[in-house]
Amino acid sequence: MASKATRPAIITCAPTGAIHTPTMSPALPVTPEEIAEASLAAARAGAAIVHLHVRDPRDGHPVQDAGLFKEVIAAVKDRSDVIVNLTTGGSPHMSVDERIAPAVQLAPELASLNMGSMNFGLFPMLDRFPELQHDWERQHLENKDIVFKNTYADIERILKLCGDQGTRFEFECYDTAHLYNLANVLDRGLVKPPLFIQTVLGLFGGTGADLEDLAHLRRTALRLFGDDFEWSVVGAGAAQLRFASIALSLGGNARVGLEDSLWDGPGKLAESNAAQVERVAAMSRLLHREVATPDEARSRLDLRDSVGK
């Protein structure tokens, strides 16, 4: 990884996700127009990739509506060459069939793929946000019986359906076991390098947000995959910029955005997704690393051109 320390940093922005709710931040984009504008602003700020979810425009609850995704992609691709990464994770409240439908229908150049099942707990957020605008928000947050289902059969199915269309994957790994699951499908020839590994820390049910957790995930990935992967880091909540700085200093890449953190410092809500991208881009340049363009990221991740326009 040290040899990559001077390579341009690939910045991903995740504008809206399926965790945070409209009550939590006025900056959280909800409508297709808002999500597209947030994505374009993030691209202008330095994001080479935008990781897309969509929401019901009426009340902001997460949905996997291929029509809404198509609207966002068309608007983004009309004005930018940023890489569009469609979620197949959707929301833990959805079935796997719901989650994968947009990526199967729209065949993006890049799609996320969660590499294992896990408990998923959002209920601690209720302590910070006791008053909520919509009934669905409380139901979404208070459920203590969620298992985010990503079985071996699910993973192989997504690899087959999307991979046969030319889609490459961002492998989201929330735990060390997920790295071993990825090594298994690599050994069996179901994926090919270079792998794009997104290590996710700080979500309740996955690996914690401690420096030792990050170091262990990185060591494990290096041992399993050698130099055949691009490493990126997501730090949830307050860990976002702290972990971005560590990843960048170690030659890795970073993901930011309101999907992962609503904050821009202690107690201060971020004004936009672009503001978070600007911070991490400036951080990268302070470390004497340029920011990768979409075409540079495409080359390093071995992506084809998008057909989602």
Coordinates of C-alpha atoms in Angstrom, one line a residue:
M1 CA 0.0 0.0 0.0
A2 CA 2.9 2.3 0.6
S3 CA 3.7 2.5 -3.1
K4 CA 0.2 4.0 -3.6
A5 CA 0.8 6.8 -1.2
T6 CA 1.3 9.4 -3.9
R7 CA -1.4 8.2 -6.3
P8 CA -4.4 10.5 -6.7
A9 CA -7.1 9.7 -4.1
I10 CA -10.4 8.3 -5.3
I11 CA -13.1 10.2 -3.5
T12 CA -16.6 8.7 -3.3
C13 CA -19.7 10.7 -2.2
A14 CA -22.8 8.9 -0.9
P15 CA -25.4 11.7 -1.0
T16 CA -28.4 10.3 0.8
G17 CA -28.3 6.5 1.6
A18 CA -31.1 4.7 3.6
I19 CA -30.1 5.3 7.2
H20 CA -30.7 9.0 8.0
T21 CA -34.2 10.5 7.9
P22 CA -35.4 13.9 6.8
T23 CA -35.9 15.1 10.4
M24 CA -32.2 14.7 11.1
S25 CA -30.9 17.3 8.5
P26 CA -32.4 19.8 6.1
A27 CA -29.5 19.2 3.8
L28 CA -30.4 15.5 3.2
P29 CA -31.5 15.2 -0.4
V30 CA -34.8 13.5 -1.0
T31 CA -36.2 14.1 -4.5
P32 CA -34.6 12.9 -7.7
E33 CA -33.7 16.5 -8.5
E34 CA -32.1 17.1 -5.1
I35 CA -30.1 13.9 -5.2
A36 CA -28.9 14.7 -8.8
E37 CA -27.9 18.2 -7.8
A38 CA -26.1 16.9 -4.7
S39 CA -24.3 14.4 -6.8
L40 CA -23.3 17.0 -9.4
A41 CA -22.1 19.4 -6.7
A42 CA -20.0 16.6 -5.1
A43 CA -18.5 15.8 -8.5
R44 CA -17.5 19.4 -9.0
A45 CA -15.9 19.4 -5.5
G46 CA -13.8 16.4 -6.4
A47 CA -15.8 13.2 -6.1
A48 CA -14.9 10.7 -8.8
I49 CA -17.8 8.4 -7.8
V50 CA -21.3 9.0 -6.5
H51 CA -22.9 6.1 -4.6
L52 CA -26.6 6.4 -5.2
H53 CA -29.8 5.5 -3.3
V54 CA -33.2 7.1 -3.9
R55 CA -36.1 8.0 -1.7
D56 CA -39.9 8.5 -2.0
P57 CA -40.2 12.2 -3.0
R58 CA -43.3 12.6 -0.8
D59 CA -41.9 11.7 2.6
G60 CA -38.3 10.7 2.1
H61 CA -38.4 7.0 3.0
P62 CA -35.9 4.8 1.2
V63 CA -37.1 3.0 -2.0
Q64 CA -35.6 1.0 -4.7
D65 CA -37.5 2.5 -7.6
A66 CA -35.7 2.0 -10.9
G67 CA -37.7 4.9 -12.5
L68 CA -36.4 7.3 -9.8
F69 CA -32.8 5.9 -10.2
K70 CA -33.2 6.5 -14.0
E71 CA -34.2 10.1 -13.4
V72 CA -31.2 10.7 -11.2
I73 CA -28.7 9.0 -13.5
A74 CA -30.0 10.8 -16.6
A75 CA -29.6 14.2 -14.9
V76 CA -26.2 13.4 -13.6
K77 CA -24.8 11.9 -16.8
D78 CA -26.2 14.8 -18.8
R79 CA -23.8 17.2 -17.0
S80 CA -21.0 15.2 -15.6
D81 CA -18.7 12.2 -16.3
V82 CA -18.7 11.2 -12.7
I83 CA -18.9 7.4 -12.1
V84 CA -22.4 6.3 -11.0
N85 CA -22.4 3.5 -8.4
L86 CA -25.8 2.0 -7.8
T87 CA -26.6 0.4 -4.5
T88 CA -27.7 -3.2 -4.3
G89 CA -27.8 -2.8 -0.5
G90 CA -30.9 -0.6 -0.6
S91 CA -32.2 -0.8 3.0
P92 CA -32.1 -3.7 5.4
H93 CA -35.9 -3.4 5.5
M94 CA -36.1 -4.5 1.9
S95 CA -36.0 -8.0 0.3
V96 CA -33.0 -8.9 -1.8
D97 CA -35.2 -8.9 -4.9
E98 CA -36.2 -5.3 -4.2
R99 CA -32.6 -4.3 -3.6
I100 CA -31.1 -5.7 -6.8
A101 CA -33.8 -4.8 -9.2
P102 CA -32.5 -1.3 -10.2
A103 CA -29.0 -2.5 -10.9
V104 CA -30.3 -5.4 -12.9
Q105 CA -32.5 -3.2 -15.0
L106 CA -30.1 -0.3 -15.5
A107 CA -26.7 -2.1 -15.7
P108 CA -24.5 0.6 -14.2
E109 CA -20.8 0.5 -14.6
L110 CA -20.4 0.1 -10.8
A111 CA -22.6 -1.3 -8.1
S112 CA -22.2 -1.9 -4.4
L113 CA -22.2 -5.4 -3.0
N114 CA -22.5 -6.2 0.7
M115 CA -20.2 -9.1 1.5
G116 CA -22.1 -10.7 4.4
S117 CA -25.2 -10.7 6.7
M118 CA -25.1 -8.8 9.9
N119 CA -27.3 -7.4 12.7
F120 CA -28.2 -3.8 12.0
G121 CA -29.2 -1.4 14.7
L122 CA -30.3 2.2 14.2
F123 CA -32.2 2.6 17.5
P124 CA -29.4 4.5 19.3
M125 CA -30.2 7.4 17.0
L126 CA -33.5 7.9 18.8
D127 CA -31.6 9.3 21.8
R128 CA -30.4 12.2 19.6
F129 CA -33.6 12.7 17.6
P130 CA -36.6 12.0 19.9
E131 CA -39.0 14.1 17.8
L132 CA -39.6 12.9 14.2
Q133 CA -41.6 14.3 11.3
H134 CA -43.0 11.1 9.8
D135 CA -44.4 7.9 11.3
W136 CA -42.1 5.8 9.1
E137 CA -39.0 7.4 10.6
R138 CA -39.7 6.0 14.1
Q139 CA -40.6 2.5 12.7
H140 CA -37.4 2.6 10.6
L141 CA -35.2 3.5 13.6
E142 CA -36.6 1.6 16.5
N143 CA -36.6 -1.9 15.1
K144 CA -34.2 -4.1 17.1
D145 CA -35.0 -7.2 15.1
I146 CA -33.2 -6.4 11.8
V147 CA -30.8 -8.8 10.1
F148 CA -29.3 -7.3 7.0
K149 CA -29.5 -10.3 4.8
N150 CA -26.5 -11.0 2.4
T151 CA -26.1 -14.8 2.3
Y152 CA -23.6 -16.6 0.1
A153 CA -26.5 -17.4 -2.3
D154 CA -27.5 -13.7 -2.4
I155 CA -23.9 -12.6 -3.1
E156 CA -23.4 -15.2 -5.9
R157 CA -26.8 -14.2 -7.5
I158 CA -25.9 -10.5 -7.6
L159 CA -22.4 -11.3 -8.9
K160 CA -24.0 -13.3 -11.7
L161 CA -26.9 -11.0 -12.6
C162 CA -25.0 -7.8 -12.6
G163 CA -21.6 -9.1 -13.6
D164 CA -22.9 -10.7 -16.8
Q165 CA -24.0 -7.2 -17.8
G166 CA -20.5 -5.8 -17.4
T167 CA -21.1 -4.2 -14.0
R168 CA -18.1 -4.1 -11.7
F169 CA -18.5 -4.0 -7.9
E170 CA -17.6 -1.9 -4.8
F171 CA -17.4 -4.6 -2.2
E172 CA -18.7 -3.2 1.1
C173 CA -17.0 -5.0 4.0
Y174 CA -18.4 -4.2 7.5
D175 CA -16.3 -6.9 9.3
T176 CA -13.2 -9.1 8.9
A177 CA -15.4 -12.0 7.9
H178 CA -16.6 -10.1 4.9
L179 CA -13.1 -9.8 3.6
Y180 CA -12.8 -13.6 3.9
N181 CA -16.1 -14.0 2.0
L182 CA -14.6 -11.8 -0.7
A183 CA -11.4 -13.9 -0.8
N184 CA -13.6 -17.0 -1.3
V185 CA -15.4 -15.7 -4.3
L186 CA -12.1 -14.4 -5.7
D187 CA -10.5 -17.9 -5.3
R188 CA -13.4 -19.4 -7.0
G189 CA -13.1 -17.1 -10.0
L190 CA -16.4 -15.4 -9.5
V191 CA -14.7 -12.0 -9.4
K192 CA -11.5 -10.7 -10.8
P193 CA -9.0 -8.0 -9.6
P194 CA -8.5 -5.2 -9.2
L195 CA -11.0 -5.3 -6.4
F196 CA -12.6 -2.1 -5.0
I197 CA -12.9 -2.7 -1.3
Q198 CA -14.9 -0.3 0.9
T199 CA -14.3 -1.0 4.5
V200 CA -17.2 0.4 6.6
L201 CA -16.7 1.2 10.3
G202 CA -18.9 2.6 13.0
L203 CA -22.3 1.2 12.2
F204 CA -24.0 -0.6 15.1
G205 CA -23.8 -4.3 14.2
G206 CA -20.6 -4.1 12.2
T207 CA -17.0 -3.3 13.1
G208 CA -16.5 -0.4 15.6
A209 CA -14.9 3.0 14.9
D210 CA -11.6 2.5 16.6
L211 CA -8.2 2.9 15.0
E212 CA -7.3 -0.7 15.9
D213 CA -10.4 -1.9 14.0
L214 CA -9.3 0.0 10.9
A215 CA -5.8 -1.3 11.2
H216 CA -6.9 -4.9 11.6
L217 CA -9.2 -4.6 8.5
R218 CA -6.4 -3.1 6.4
R219 CA -3.9 -5.8 7.6
T220 CA -6.3 -8.5 6.7
A221 CA -7.0 -7.1 3.3
L222 CA -3.3 -6.8 2.5
R223 CA -2.7 -10.4 3.6
L224 CA -5.6 -11.8 1.6
F225 CA -5.3 -9.6 -1.6
G226 CA -1.8 -8.3 -1.8
D227 CA -1.6 -5.4 -4.2
D228 CA -4.7 -6.4 -6.3
F229 CA -7.2 -4.0 -4.7
E230 CA -8.1 -0.4 -4.3
W231 CA -8.9 0.3 -0.6
S232 CA -11.4 2.9 0.5
V233 CA -12.8 3.7 3.9
V234 CA -16.2 4.8 5.3
G235 CA -16.3 6.1 8.8
A236 CA -19.9 6.5 10.1
G237 CA -20.9 9.6 12.0
A238 CA -18.1 11.4 13.9
A239 CA -15.5 9.0 12.5
Q240 CA -16.0 10.1 8.9
L241 CA -13.2 12.7 8.5
R242 CA -10.9 11.1 11.1
F243 CA -10.9 7.8 9.1
A244 CA -10.7 9.6 5.8
S245 CA -7.5 11.3 6.9
I246 CA -6.0 8.0 8.0
A247 CA -6.9 6.2 4.8
L248 CA -5.5 9.0 2.7
S249 CA -2.3 9.1 4.6
L250 CA -1.9 5.3 4.1
G251 CA -2.4 5.5 0.3
G252 CA -6.0 4.5 0.4
N253 CA -9.2 6.3 -0.7
A254 CA -12.2 7.7 1.1
R255 CA -15.9 7.9 1.0
V256 CA -17.9 10.8 2.5
G257 CA -21.5 12.0 2.2
L258 CA -24.7 12.5 4.2
E259 CA -25.5 8.8 3.9
D260 CA -22.6 8.1 6.3
S261 CA -22.4 11.3 8.4
L262 CA -24.6 14.3 8.8
W263 CA -21.9 16.3 10.6
D264 CA -19.2 18.8 9.8
G265 CA -17.5 18.9 13.2
P266 CA -18.8 18.4 16.7
G267 CA -22.5 19.4 16.9
K268 CA -22.4 21.2 13.5
L269 CA -24.6 19.8 10.7
A270 CA -22.9 19.7 7.3
E271 CA -24.4 22.2 4.9
S272 CA -24.1 19.9 1.9
N273 CA -22.5 16.7 0.6
A274 CA -20.2 18.9 -1.5
A275 CA -18.9 20.6 1.7
Q276 CA -17.7 17.2 3.0
V277 CA -16.1 16.3 -0.4
E278 CA -14.3 19.7 -0.4
R279 CA -12.9 19.0 3.1
V280 CA -11.5 15.5 2.2
A281 CA -10.2 16.8 -1.2
A282 CA -8.3 19.6 0.6
M283 CA -7.0 17.0 3.1
S284 CA -5.7 14.8 0.3
R285 CA -3.9 17.8 -1.3
L286 CA -2.3 18.6 2.1
L287 CA -0.9 15.1 2.0
H288 CA 0.6 15.8 -1.4
R289 CA -2.0 13.6 -3.2
E290 CA -4.0 14.9 -6.1
V291 CA -7.7 14.0 -6.4
A292 CA -8.5 11.4 -9.0
T293 CA -10.7 12.3 -11.9
P294 CA -13.5 10.0 -12.9
D295 CA -11.5 8.7 -15.9
E296 CA -8.5 8.0 -13.6
A297 CA -10.7 6.1 -11.3
R298 CA -12.3 4.1 -14.2
S299 CA -8.8 3.1 -15.3
R300 CA -7.7 1.9 -11.8
L301 CA -11.0 0.1 -11.1
D302 CA -11.2 -1.4 -14.7
L303 CA -14.6 0.0 -15.4
R304 CA -16.4 0.3 -18.7
D305 CA -18.2 3.4 -19.7
S306 CA -21.6 3.8 -18.1
V307 CA -24.7 2.8 -20.1
G308 CA -27.1 4.3 -17.6
K309 CA -27.4 7.6 -19.4

